[in-house]
mmCIF file of C-alpha atoms and ligand atoms in Angstrom:
data_model
loop_
_atom_site.group_PDB
_atom_site.id
_atom_site.type_symbol
_atom_site.label_atom_id
_atom_site.label_comp_id
_atom_site.label_asym_id
_atom_site.label_seq_id
_atom_site.Cartn_x
_atom_site.Cartn_y
_atom_site.Cartn_z
ATOM 1 C CA UNK A 1 0.000 0.046 0.033
ATOM 2 C CA UNK A 2 1.361 3.380 -0.983
ATOM 3 C CA UNK A 3 0.229 6.982 -0.324
ATOM 4 C CA UNK A 4 -2.015 7.914 2.546
ATOM 5 C CA UNK A 5 -4.331 5.067 3.777
ATOM 6 C CA UNK A 6 -8.057 5.815 3.981
ATOM 7 C CA UNK A 7 -9.500 4.630 7.213
ATOM 8 C CA UNK A 8 -12.926 4.338 8.875
ATOM 9 C CA UNK A 9 -13.454 4.041 12.655
ATOM 10 C CA UNK A 10 -16.462 2.266 14.230
ATOM 11 C CA UNK A 11 -17.356 2.843 17.862
ATOM 12 C CA UNK A 12 -17.011 6.425 19.177
ATOM 13 C CA UNK A 13 -17.290 5.689 22.949
ATOM 14 C CA UNK A 14 -15.074 5.928 26.012
ATOM 15 C CA UNK A 15 -11.828 4.527 24.655
ATOM 16 C CA UNK A 16 -12.132 5.683 21.029
ATOM 17 C CA UNK A 17 -10.864 9.095 21.984
ATOM 18 C CA UNK A 18 -7.411 7.687 22.272
ATOM 19 C CA UNK A 19 -7.625 6.050 18.875
ATOM 20 C CA UNK A 20 -8.858 9.314 17.348
ATOM 21 C CA UNK A 21 -6.033 11.289 18.872
ATOM 22 C CA UNK A 22 -3.549 8.697 17.658
ATOM 23 C CA UNK A 23 -4.934 8.721 14.161
ATOM 24 C CA UNK A 24 -4.576 12.477 14.178
ATOM 25 C CA UNK A 25 -0.905 12.101 15.178
ATOM 26 C CA UNK A 26 -0.495 9.728 12.227
ATOM 27 C CA UNK A 27 -2.134 12.073 9.804
ATOM 28 C CA UNK A 28 0.940 12.011 7.467
ATOM 29 C CA UNK A 29 0.132 8.301 6.973
ATOM 30 C CA UNK A 30 -3.599 7.973 7.447
ATOM 31 C CA UNK A 31 -6.708 9.933 6.399
ATOM 32 C CA UNK A 32 -9.613 9.149 8.770
ATOM 33 C CA UNK A 33 -12.394 9.587 6.287
ATOM 34 C CA UNK A 34 -15.304 8.341 8.267
ATOM 35 C CA UNK A 35 -16.440 7.592 11.783
ATOM 36 C CA UNK A 36 -19.491 5.368 12.711
ATOM 37 C CA UNK A 37 -21.477 4.734 15.851
ATOM 38 C CA UNK A 38 -25.057 3.490 16.182
ATOM 39 C CA UNK A 39 -25.487 6.406 18.657
ATOM 40 C CA UNK A 40 -25.733 9.378 16.237
ATOM 41 C CA UNK A 41 -24.739 11.922 18.848
ATOM 42 C CA UNK A 42 -21.523 10.069 19.563
ATOM 43 C CA UNK A 43 -20.636 9.673 15.907
ATOM 44 C CA UNK A 44 -21.311 13.371 15.237
ATOM 45 C CA UNK A 45 -19.389 14.547 18.160
ATOM 46 C CA UNK A 46 -16.326 12.557 17.055
ATOM 47 C CA UNK A 47 -16.717 13.859 13.518
ATOM 48 C CA UNK A 48 -16.693 17.404 14.639
ATOM 49 C CA UNK A 49 -14.018 17.108 17.290
ATOM 50 C CA UNK A 50 -11.605 15.298 14.891
ATOM 51 C CA UNK A 51 -12.499 17.037 11.599
ATOM 52 C CA UNK A 52 -13.667 13.724 9.989
ATOM 53 C CA UNK A 53 -15.571 14.306 6.723
ATOM 54 C CA UNK A 54 -18.457 11.881 7.288
ATOM 55 C CA UNK A 55 -20.261 10.292 10.274
ATOM 56 C CA UNK A 56 -22.467 7.196 9.885
ATOM 57 C CA UNK A 57 -24.796 5.268 12.229
ATOM 58 C CA UNK A 58 -24.673 2.130 10.135
ATOM 59 C CA UNK A 59 -21.389 0.303 9.527
ATOM 60 C CA UNK A 60 -22.841 -1.524 6.433
ATOM 61 C CA UNK A 61 -23.650 1.829 4.872
ATOM 62 C CA UNK A 62 -20.150 3.062 5.694
ATOM 63 C CA UNK A 63 -18.518 0.104 3.969
ATOM 64 C CA UNK A 64 -20.671 0.398 0.856
ATOM 65 C CA UNK A 65 -20.211 4.182 0.456
ATOM 66 C CA UNK A 66 -16.539 4.624 1.420
ATOM 67 C CA UNK A 67 -13.450 3.287 -0.281
ATOM 68 C CA UNK A 68 -11.428 2.194 2.785
ATOM 69 C CA UNK A 69 -7.913 0.753 3.067
ATOM 70 C CA UNK A 70 -8.711 -0.400 6.593
ATOM 71 C CA UNK A 71 -11.204 -0.179 9.407
ATOM 72 C CA UNK A 72 -10.517 0.451 13.083
ATOM 73 C CA UNK A 73 -13.148 -1.291 15.271
ATOM 74 C CA UNK A 74 -13.414 0.199 18.707
ATOM 75 C CA UNK A 75 -16.822 -1.125 19.819
ATOM 76 C CA UNK A 76 -17.256 -3.618 22.773
ATOM 77 C CA UNK A 77 -16.803 -7.333 22.030
ATOM 78 C CA UNK A 78 -20.402 -8.391 21.276
ATOM 79 C CA UNK A 79 -20.372 -6.501 17.976
ATOM 80 C CA UNK A 80 -16.799 -7.559 16.828
ATOM 81 C CA UNK A 81 -17.727 -10.753 14.947
ATOM 82 C CA UNK A 82 -20.440 -9.083 12.863
ATOM 83 C CA UNK A 83 -18.258 -6.053 12.106
ATOM 84 C CA UNK A 84 -15.174 -8.023 11.224
ATOM 85 C CA UNK A 85 -17.150 -10.310 8.901
ATOM 86 C CA UNK A 86 -18.577 -7.226 7.309
ATOM 87 C CA UNK A 87 -15.022 -5.882 6.753
ATOM 88 C CA UNK A 88 -14.031 -9.263 5.334
ATOM 89 C CA UNK A 89 -17.033 -9.288 2.973
ATOM 90 C CA UNK A 90 -15.778 -5.904 1.664
ATOM 91 C CA UNK A 91 -12.145 -7.099 1.638
ATOM 92 C CA UNK A 92 -11.210 -4.248 4.046
ATOM 93 C CA UNK A 93 -8.295 -5.101 6.480
ATOM 94 C CA UNK A 94 -9.467 -4.721 10.087
ATOM 95 C CA UNK A 95 -7.902 -3.844 13.440
ATOM 96 C CA UNK A 96 -10.246 -4.710 16.329
ATOM 97 C CA UNK A 97 -10.140 -3.817 20.075
ATOM 98 C CA UNK A 98 -9.630 -6.402 22.748
ATOM 99 C CA UNK A 99 -11.206 -8.531 24.074
ATOM 100 C CA UNK A 100 -11.419 -10.243 20.626
ATOM 101 C CA UNK A 101 -14.907 -11.568 21.246
ATOM 102 C CA UNK A 102 -17.244 -13.081 23.850
ATOM 103 C CA UNK A 103 -16.342 -16.727 22.786
ATOM 104 C CA UNK A 104 -13.532 -18.782 21.311
ATOM 105 C CA UNK A 105 -15.834 -19.702 18.371
ATOM 106 C CA UNK A 106 -16.373 -16.062 17.512
ATOM 107 C CA UNK A 107 -12.615 -15.463 17.551
ATOM 108 C CA UNK A 108 -11.936 -18.390 15.243
ATOM 109 C CA UNK A 109 -14.755 -17.354 12.912
ATOM 110 C CA UNK A 110 -13.166 -13.917 12.584
ATOM 111 C CA UNK A 111 -9.688 -15.281 11.956
ATOM 112 C CA UNK A 112 -10.980 -17.679 9.310
ATOM 113 C CA UNK A 113 -13.097 -15.151 7.603
ATOM 114 C CA UNK A 114 -10.190 -12.804 7.203
ATOM 115 C CA UNK A 115 -7.868 -15.552 6.110
ATOM 116 C CA UNK A 116 -10.371 -16.667 3.465
ATOM 117 C CA UNK A 117 -10.851 -13.069 2.242
ATOM 118 C CA UNK A 118 -7.086 -12.588 2.137
ATOM 119 C CA UNK A 119 -7.102 -9.500 4.417
ATOM 120 C CA UNK A 120 -4.940 -8.766 7.475
ATOM 121 C CA UNK A 121 -6.617 -8.837 10.849
ATOM 122 C CA UNK A 122 -4.941 -7.400 13.971
ATOM 123 C CA UNK A 123 -6.244 -7.235 17.597
ATOM 124 C CA UNK A 124 -5.564 -3.948 19.348
ATOM 125 C CA UNK A 125 -3.548 -5.679 22.093
ATOM 126 C CA UNK A 126 -1.738 -2.470 23.182
ATOM 127 C CA UNK A 127 -0.053 -3.518 26.514
ATOM 128 C CA UNK A 128 2.877 -5.118 24.508
ATOM 129 C CA UNK A 129 3.370 -1.668 22.959
ATOM 130 C CA UNK A 130 3.659 0.265 26.190
ATOM 131 C CA UNK A 131 7.081 1.871 26.387
ATOM 132 C CA UNK A 132 8.155 0.045 29.558
ATOM 133 C CA UNK A 133 7.156 -3.290 28.039
ATOM 134 C CA UNK A 134 9.216 -2.596 24.924
ATOM 135 C CA UNK A 135 12.206 -1.920 27.138
ATOM 136 C CA UNK A 136 11.636 -5.068 29.162
ATOM 137 C CA UNK A 137 11.462 -6.990 25.869
ATOM 138 C CA UNK A 138 14.822 -5.593 24.826
ATOM 139 C CA UNK A 139 16.489 -6.684 28.078
ATOM 140 C CA UNK A 140 15.026 -10.203 27.736
ATOM 141 C CA UNK A 141 16.064 -10.508 24.088
ATOM 142 C CA UNK A 142 19.654 -9.390 25.009
ATOM 143 C CA UNK A 143 19.887 -12.733 26.927
ATOM 144 C CA UNK A 144 21.282 -10.873 30.023
ATOM 145 C CA UNK A 145 19.087 -12.794 32.463
ATOM 146 C CA UNK A 146 19.938 -16.232 30.952
ATOM 147 C CA UNK A 147 17.225 -18.833 30.533
ATOM 148 C CA UNK A 148 14.113 -17.598 32.405
ATOM 149 C CA UNK A 149 12.873 -19.506 35.435
ATOM 150 C CA UNK A 150 10.102 -17.545 37.169
ATOM 151 C CA UNK A 151 7.962 -14.335 36.861
ATOM 152 C CA UNK A 152 5.173 -12.488 38.500
ATOM 153 C CA UNK A 153 3.088 -10.176 36.343
ATOM 154 C CA UNK A 154 0.652 -8.136 38.318
ATOM 155 C CA UNK A 155 -2.199 -5.726 37.560
ATOM 156 C CA UNK A 156 -3.736 -4.806 40.975
ATOM 157 C CA UNK A 157 -5.782 -1.665 41.489
ATOM 158 C CA UNK A 158 -8.921 -0.379 43.328
ATOM 159 C CA UNK A 159 -9.427 2.433 40.722
ATOM 160 C CA UNK A 160 -13.077 2.885 39.810
ATOM 161 C CA UNK A 161 -13.104 1.332 36.337
ATOM 162 C CA UNK A 162 -16.930 1.114 36.402
ATOM 163 C CA UNK A 163 -17.256 4.916 36.300
ATOM 164 C CA UNK A 164 -15.941 5.153 32.674
ATOM 165 C CA UNK A 165 -17.010 1.655 31.654
ATOM 166 C CA UNK A 166 -20.310 0.936 33.422
ATOM 167 C CA UNK A 167 -20.960 -2.213 31.214
ATOM 168 C CA UNK A 168 -18.132 -3.983 33.088
ATOM 169 C CA UNK A 169 -20.310 -4.511 36.158
ATOM 170 C CA UNK A 170 -22.648 -6.735 34.002
ATOM 171 C CA UNK A 171 -19.989 -8.959 32.527
ATOM 172 C CA UNK A 172 -20.110 -12.532 33.861
ATOM 173 C CA UNK A 173 -16.557 -12.946 32.907
ATOM 174 C CA UNK A 174 -14.893 -9.772 34.157
ATOM 175 C CA UNK A 175 -11.411 -9.123 35.247
ATOM 176 C CA UNK A 176 -9.628 -11.988 33.442
ATOM 177 C CA UNK A 177 -11.393 -11.200 30.196
ATOM 178 C CA UNK A 178 -11.152 -7.397 30.486
ATOM 179 C CA UNK A 179 -7.637 -6.778 31.778
ATOM 180 C CA UNK A 180 -6.154 -10.207 32.701
ATOM 181 C CA UNK A 181 -6.154 -10.847 28.957
ATOM 182 C CA UNK A 182 -3.475 -8.113 28.568
ATOM 183 C CA UNK A 183 -1.344 -9.541 31.371
ATOM 184 C CA UNK A 184 -1.632 -13.078 29.982
ATOM 185 C CA UNK A 185 -0.545 -11.703 26.693
ATOM 186 C CA UNK A 186 2.614 -10.151 28.278
ATOM 187 C CA UNK A 187 3.355 -13.507 29.990
ATOM 188 C CA UNK A 188 3.245 -15.298 26.559
ATOM 189 C CA UNK A 189 5.468 -12.508 25.043
ATOM 190 C CA UNK A 190 8.025 -12.489 27.766
ATOM 191 C CA UNK A 191 8.195 -16.210 28.841
ATOM 192 C CA UNK A 192 6.849 -18.128 25.835
ATOM 193 C CA UNK A 193 3.835 -20.188 25.078
ATOM 194 C CA UNK A 194 1.976 -21.939 27.968
ATOM 195 C CA UNK A 195 1.354 -25.642 28.494
ATOM 196 C CA UNK A 196 -1.038 -25.378 31.432
ATOM 197 C CA UNK A 197 -2.721 -22.822 33.637
ATOM 198 C CA UNK A 198 -4.334 -23.001 37.134
ATOM 199 C CA UNK A 199 -6.571 -20.236 38.373
ATOM 200 C CA UNK A 200 -8.475 -19.019 41.421
ATOM 201 C CA UNK A 201 -11.098 -16.251 41.063
ATOM 202 C CA UNK A 202 -12.850 -14.212 43.766
ATOM 203 C CA UNK A 203 -15.698 -11.666 43.613
ATOM 204 C CA UNK A 204 -14.992 -8.896 46.170
ATOM 205 C CA UNK A 205 -17.036 -5.817 45.196
ATOM 206 C CA UNK A 206 -20.855 -6.324 45.837
ATOM 207 C CA UNK A 207 -23.146 -6.143 42.848
ATOM 208 C CA UNK A 208 -20.896 -7.432 40.083
ATOM 209 C CA UNK A 209 -21.920 -10.206 37.680
ATOM 210 C CA UNK A 210 -18.415 -11.540 37.423
ATOM 211 C CA UNK A 211 -15.066 -12.093 39.219
ATOM 212 C CA UNK A 212 -12.956 -9.047 40.122
ATOM 213 C CA UNK A 213 -9.932 -10.862 41.362
ATOM 214 C CA UNK A 214 -7.994 -13.603 39.627
ATOM 215 C CA UNK A 215 -4.726 -15.316 40.586
ATOM 216 C CA UNK A 216 -3.204 -17.629 37.852
ATOM 217 C CA UNK A 217 -0.298 -19.970 37.799
ATOM 218 C CA UNK A 218 1.233 -20.791 34.391
ATOM 219 C CA UNK A 219 3.782 -23.321 33.289
ATOM 220 C CA UNK A 220 5.635 -22.211 30.136
ATOM 221 C CA UNK A 221 6.910 -24.501 27.398
ATOM 222 C CA UNK A 222 10.567 -23.458 27.947
ATOM 223 C CA UNK A 223 10.186 -24.377 31.562
ATOM 224 C CA UNK A 224 9.538 -21.078 33.381
ATOM 225 C CA UNK A 225 6.637 -20.691 35.790
ATOM 226 C CA UNK A 226 4.708 -17.454 36.211
ATOM 227 C CA UNK A 227 2.123 -15.959 38.509
ATOM 228 C CA UNK A 228 -0.331 -13.685 36.674
ATOM 229 C CA UNK A 229 -2.541 -11.470 38.904
ATOM 230 C CA UNK A 230 -5.413 -9.256 37.861
ATOM 231 C CA UNK A 231 -7.824 -7.327 40.202
ATOM 232 C CA UNK A 232 -10.032 -4.285 40.335
ATOM 233 C CA UNK A 233 -10.553 -4.878 44.012
ATOM 234 C CA UNK A 234 -7.167 -4.109 45.519
ATOM 235 C CA UNK A 235 -6.943 -1.834 48.543
ATOM 236 C CA UNK A 236 -3.215 -1.473 48.620
ATOM 237 C CA UNK A 237 -1.544 1.911 48.733
ATOM 238 C CA UNK A 238 -0.120 3.465 46.715
ATOM 239 C CA UNK A 239 -2.616 2.316 44.114
ATOM 240 C CA UNK A 240 -0.568 1.546 41.030
ATOM 241 C CA UNK A 241 -3.266 2.092 38.431
ATOM 242 C CA UNK A 242 -2.757 1.695 35.449
ATOM 243 C CA UNK A 243 0.676 0.056 35.809
ATOM 244 C CA UNK A 244 1.437 -3.563 35.173
ATOM 245 C CA UNK A 245 4.216 -4.509 37.580
ATOM 246 C CA UNK A 246 6.765 -7.228 36.765
ATOM 247 C CA UNK A 247 9.325 -9.411 38.357
ATOM 248 C CA UNK A 248 11.202 -11.735 35.998
ATOM 249 C CA UNK A 249 13.973 -14.028 37.026
ATOM 250 C CA UNK A 250 16.449 -16.054 34.986
ATOM 251 C CA UNK A 251 19.435 -18.247 35.819
ATOM 252 C CA UNK A 252 21.871 -15.334 35.318
ATOM 253 C CA UNK A 253 19.865 -12.291 36.550
ATOM 254 C CA UNK A 254 16.548 -10.654 37.283
ATOM 255 C CA UNK A 255 14.477 -7.673 36.464
ATOM 256 C CA UNK A 256 11.677 -5.791 38.135
ATOM 257 C CA UNK A 257 9.360 -3.181 36.705
ATOM 258 C CA UNK A 258 8.295 -1.270 39.786
ATOM 259 C CA UNK A 259 5.685 1.384 40.646
ATOM 260 C CA UNK A 260 6.640 4.679 39.105
ATOM 261 C CA UNK A 261 7.827 3.070 35.885
ATOM 262 C CA UNK A 262 11.260 2.100 37.331
ATOM 263 C CA UNK A 263 13.048 -0.743 35.637
ATOM 264 C CA UNK A 264 15.624 -2.472 37.755
ATOM 265 C CA UNK A 265 17.987 -4.974 36.109
ATOM 266 C CA UNK A 266 20.380 -7.233 38.018
ATOM 267 C CA UNK A 267 23.084 -9.173 36.044
ATOM 268 C CA UNK A 268 26.578 -10.279 36.927
ATOM 269 C CA UNK A 269 26.078 -9.235 40.543
ATOM 270 C CA UNK A 270 25.364 -5.558 39.844
ATOM 271 C CA UNK A 271 22.012 -3.778 39.639
ATOM 272 C CA UNK A 272 21.041 -0.732 37.566
ATOM 273 C CA UNK A 273 17.778 1.220 37.763
ATOM 274 C CA UNK A 274 16.267 3.579 35.241
ATOM 275 C CA UNK A 275 13.065 5.379 34.547
ATOM 276 C CA UNK A 276 11.203 3.840 31.509
ATOM 277 C CA UNK A 277 8.185 6.226 31.254
ATOM 278 C CA UNK A 278 7.781 8.666 28.403
ATOM 279 C CA UNK A 279 6.929 12.457 28.313
ATOM 280 C CA UNK A 280 3.305 13.553 28.070
ATOM 281 C CA UNK A 281 1.903 14.170 24.650
ATOM 282 C CA UNK A 282 -0.649 16.995 23.895
ATOM 283 C CA UNK A 283 -3.492 14.548 24.416
ATOM 284 C CA UNK A 284 -2.246 12.282 27.151
ATOM 285 C CA UNK A 285 -2.401 12.853 30.887
ATOM 286 C CA UNK A 286 -1.147 11.288 34.194
ATOM 287 C CA UNK A 287 -1.563 8.616 35.369
ATOM 288 C CA UNK A 288 -2.460 6.738 32.148
ATOM 289 C CA UNK A 289 -0.221 8.537 29.619
ATOM 290 C CA UNK A 290 1.879 5.461 28.966
ATOM 291 C CA UNK A 291 -1.215 3.313 28.276
ATOM 292 C CA UNK A 292 -2.692 6.064 26.006
ATOM 293 C CA UNK A 293 0.642 6.384 24.135
ATOM 294 C CA UNK A 294 0.674 2.641 23.556
ATOM 295 C CA UNK A 295 -2.546 3.124 21.448
ATOM 296 C CA UNK A 296 -0.453 5.287 19.174
ATOM 297 C CA UNK A 297 2.424 2.704 19.090
ATOM 298 C CA UNK A 298 -0.102 -0.093 18.288
ATOM 299 C CA UNK A 299 -1.681 1.889 15.417
ATOM 300 C CA UNK A 300 1.776 2.833 14.043
ATOM 301 C CA UNK A 301 2.653 -0.963 14.085
ATOM 302 C CA UNK A 302 -0.595 -1.777 12.188
ATOM 303 C CA UNK A 303 0.130 0.841 9.469
ATOM 304 C CA UNK A 304 3.750 -0.355 9.143
ATOM 305 C CA UNK A 305 2.627 -3.942 8.759
ATOM 306 C CA UNK A 306 -0.072 -3.035 6.280
ATOM 307 C CA UNK A 307 2.451 -1.225 4.119
ATOM 308 C CA UNK A 308 5.102 -3.971 4.327
ATOM 309 C CA UNK A 309 2.548 -6.824 3.829
ATOM 310 C CA UNK A 310 3.827 -8.257 7.168
ATOM 311 C CA UNK A 311 1.732 -10.113 9.696
ATOM 312 C CA UNK A 312 1.206 -7.856 12.741
ATOM 313 C CA UNK A 313 2.691 -9.037 16.046
ATOM 314 C CA UNK A 314 -0.825 -9.146 17.524
ATOM 315 C CA UNK A 315 -2.573 -10.595 14.467
ATOM 316 C CA UNK A 316 -5.879 -12.371 14.942
ATOM 317 C CA UNK A 317 -3.996 -15.683 14.640
ATOM 318 C CA UNK A 318 -1.577 -14.650 17.375
ATOM 319 C CA UNK A 319 -4.298 -13.396 19.623
ATOM 320 C CA UNK A 320 -6.114 -16.765 19.506
ATOM 321 C CA UNK A 321 -3.219 -18.016 21.656
ATOM 322 C CA UNK A 322 -3.773 -15.258 24.219
ATOM 323 C CA UNK A 323 -7.477 -15.785 24.092
ATOM 324 C CA UNK A 324 -6.949 -19.551 24.668
ATOM 325 C CA UNK A 325 -5.274 -18.663 27.959
ATOM 326 C CA UNK A 326 -8.390 -16.738 29.053
ATOM 327 C CA UNK A 327 -10.622 -19.672 28.226
ATOM 328 C CA UNK A 328 -8.263 -22.050 29.993
ATOM 329 C CA UNK A 329 -8.162 -19.788 33.077
ATOM 330 C CA UNK A 330 -11.904 -19.745 33.384
ATOM 331 C CA UNK A 331 -12.096 -23.564 32.947
ATOM 332 C CA UNK A 332 -9.377 -23.997 35.510
ATOM 333 C CA UNK A 333 -11.251 -21.762 37.998
ATOM 334 C CA UNK A 334 -14.470 -23.688 37.465
ATOM 335 C CA UNK A 335 -12.897 -27.169 37.719
ATOM 336 C CA UNK A 336 -10.228 -26.545 40.341
ATOM 337 C CA UNK A 337 -7.682 -28.210 37.935
ATOM 338 C CA UNK A 338 -4.847 -26.995 35.728
ATOM 339 C CA UNK A 339 -5.929 -26.766 32.066
ATOM 340 C CA UNK A 340 -4.031 -26.937 28.848
ATOM 341 C CA UNK A 341 -4.931 -24.019 26.474
ATOM 342 C CA UNK A 342 -6.852 -24.799 23.258
ATOM 343 C CA UNK A 343 -4.912 -24.778 20.005
ATOM 344 C CA UNK A 344 -6.393 -23.554 16.780
ATOM 345 C CA UNK A 345 -6.151 -26.202 14.082
ATOM 346 C CA UNK A 346 -6.170 -23.684 11.158
HETATM 347 N N1 NAD B 401 -6.818 -1.633 25.111
HETATM 348 C C1 NAD B 401 -7.188 -0.874 26.163
HETATM 349 O O1 NAD B 401 -6.319 -0.533 26.955
HETATM 350 C C2 NAD B 401 -8.649 -0.591 26.401
HETATM 351 C C3 NAD B 401 -9.100 0.183 27.438
HETATM 352 C C4 NAD B 401 -10.442 0.511 27.520
HETATM 353 C C5 NAD B 401 -11.350 -0.174 26.664
HETATM 354 N N2 NAD B 401 -10.888 -1.041 25.716
HETATM 355 C C6 NAD B 401 -11.779 -1.775 24.849
HETATM 356 O O2 NAD B 401 -12.306 -0.865 23.895
HETATM 357 C C7 NAD B 401 -13.589 -1.373 23.508
HETATM 358 C C8 NAD B 401 -14.553 -0.185 23.628
HETATM 359 O O3 NAD B 401 -14.768 0.104 24.971
HETATM 360 P P1 NAD B 401 -15.387 1.427 25.387
HETATM 361 O O4 NAD B 401 -15.178 1.540 26.900
HETATM 362 O O5 NAD B 401 -14.978 2.599 24.512
HETATM 363 O O6 NAD B 401 -17.003 1.216 25.129
HETATM 364 P P2 NAD B 401 -18.148 2.166 24.952
HETATM 365 O O7 NAD B 401 -19.412 1.418 25.255
HETATM 366 O O8 NAD B 401 -17.873 3.453 25.660
HETATM 367 O O9 NAD B 401 -18.067 2.556 23.386
HETATM 368 C C9 NAD B 401 -18.461 1.654 22.354
HETATM 369 C C10 NAD B 401 -19.174 2.379 21.295
HETATM 370 O O10 NAD B 401 -19.485 1.488 20.206
HETATM 371 C C11 NAD B 401 -20.790 1.744 19.759
HETATM 372 N N3 NAD B 401 -21.231 0.588 19.081
HETATM 373 C C12 NAD B 401 -21.570 -0.696 19.556
HETATM 374 N N4 NAD B 401 -21.916 -1.468 18.544
HETATM 375 C C13 NAD B 401 -21.816 -0.807 17.452
HETATM 376 C C14 NAD B 401 -22.065 -1.158 16.021
HETATM 377 N N5 NAD B 401 -22.493 -2.388 15.652
HETATM 378 N N6 NAD B 401 -21.858 -0.213 15.040
HETATM 379 C C15 NAD B 401 -21.438 1.054 15.441
HETATM 380 N N7 NAD B 401 -21.191 1.447 16.735
HETATM 381 C C16 NAD B 401 -21.416 0.512 17.720
HETATM 382 C C17 NAD B 401 -21.565 2.135 20.916
HETATM 383 O O11 NAD B 401 -22.740 2.890 20.615
HETATM 384 C C18 NAD B 401 -20.577 2.905 21.793
HETATM 385 O O12 NAD B 401 -20.657 4.312 21.592
HETATM 386 C C19 NAD B 401 -13.930 -2.510 24.440
HETATM 387 O O13 NAD B 401 -13.732 -3.751 23.750
HETATM 388 C C20 NAD B 401 -12.954 -2.353 25.590
HETATM 389 O O14 NAD B 401 -12.616 -3.603 26.195
HETATM 390 C C21 NAD B 401 -9.531 -1.285 25.585
#
């Protein structure tokens, strides 16, 4: 693909603002030609705020009227399958927000439809693209820690996520599917694929349909063991929202990503510590600027891959492996036994 790419965005709700700002930063590469939301007021507000030529309330109409090089789907998961299949029918490459879909079958249907249509599909799995995680990845790739043995990956907060995303309180599968999925993805990226997972869930806050605390134990193919924690019900202080904290150990060293975006690396008996946050952008703000900026990094990766004809790091196919960990974690919690993740046969 050469020249500026023509994009449409579907879903102009809470999180789409970050996507819209990021597309504006990528304006040398991408023309956002249309936005769409079934809520006409939201679609029009996004159109006006971000100078987008056209707003739609019907995605099918947007696809038939616009010539799009790709579509950015920022709706919640129940609509993902229908919208991705619509994109596939129009042979328009699609990037879709996490969680990929409510069920494994939906995820597979989207991957297969895009494969059959010959179009790229990427899941907006942005935690991998947070600046501190990119730095951790570099340390691990350098081999400085030696073969990895153990890790703890931890998302613990009491921040009121229900204020901005009230639909979360109704989710029967809550914290693993909403944020644990990001942390499980990081566990895969840093320690490799997983052979089995055990999980305990708890419901702490009254009035929720699902679990708001999960503690998972993973065995990785290469031998490492990791503990993955996700909760919206932590009372600890300081509250570390929205940071994912890490401890990773290897035979030759260790690293820790601590509160305050501090990365401590121990190798050869000596320890260094550095700040791995990034400066604020015009549209980002504390405390979530690193998470907001990762949206930009994710979208840039998508555009680079589209241009190069390369499979994105978080393609639909790749994300099935992360989603399989979520499915296995819920099965493990229900059965009280460790569960091997599903493998897509395609
Ligand atoms: N990656 C992250 O860090 C991160 C953070 C927050 C939210 N999210 C994800 O972003 C997605 C959106 O979340 P949100 O909080 O912005 O939700 P939201 O409910 O605020 O916004 C979704 C919007 O999509 C619209 N919509 C739904 N179905 C549609 C359809 N078929 N056609 C057109 N518009 C449709 C709704 O009217 C709504 O305005 C979710 O999947 C959520 O998990 C990701």
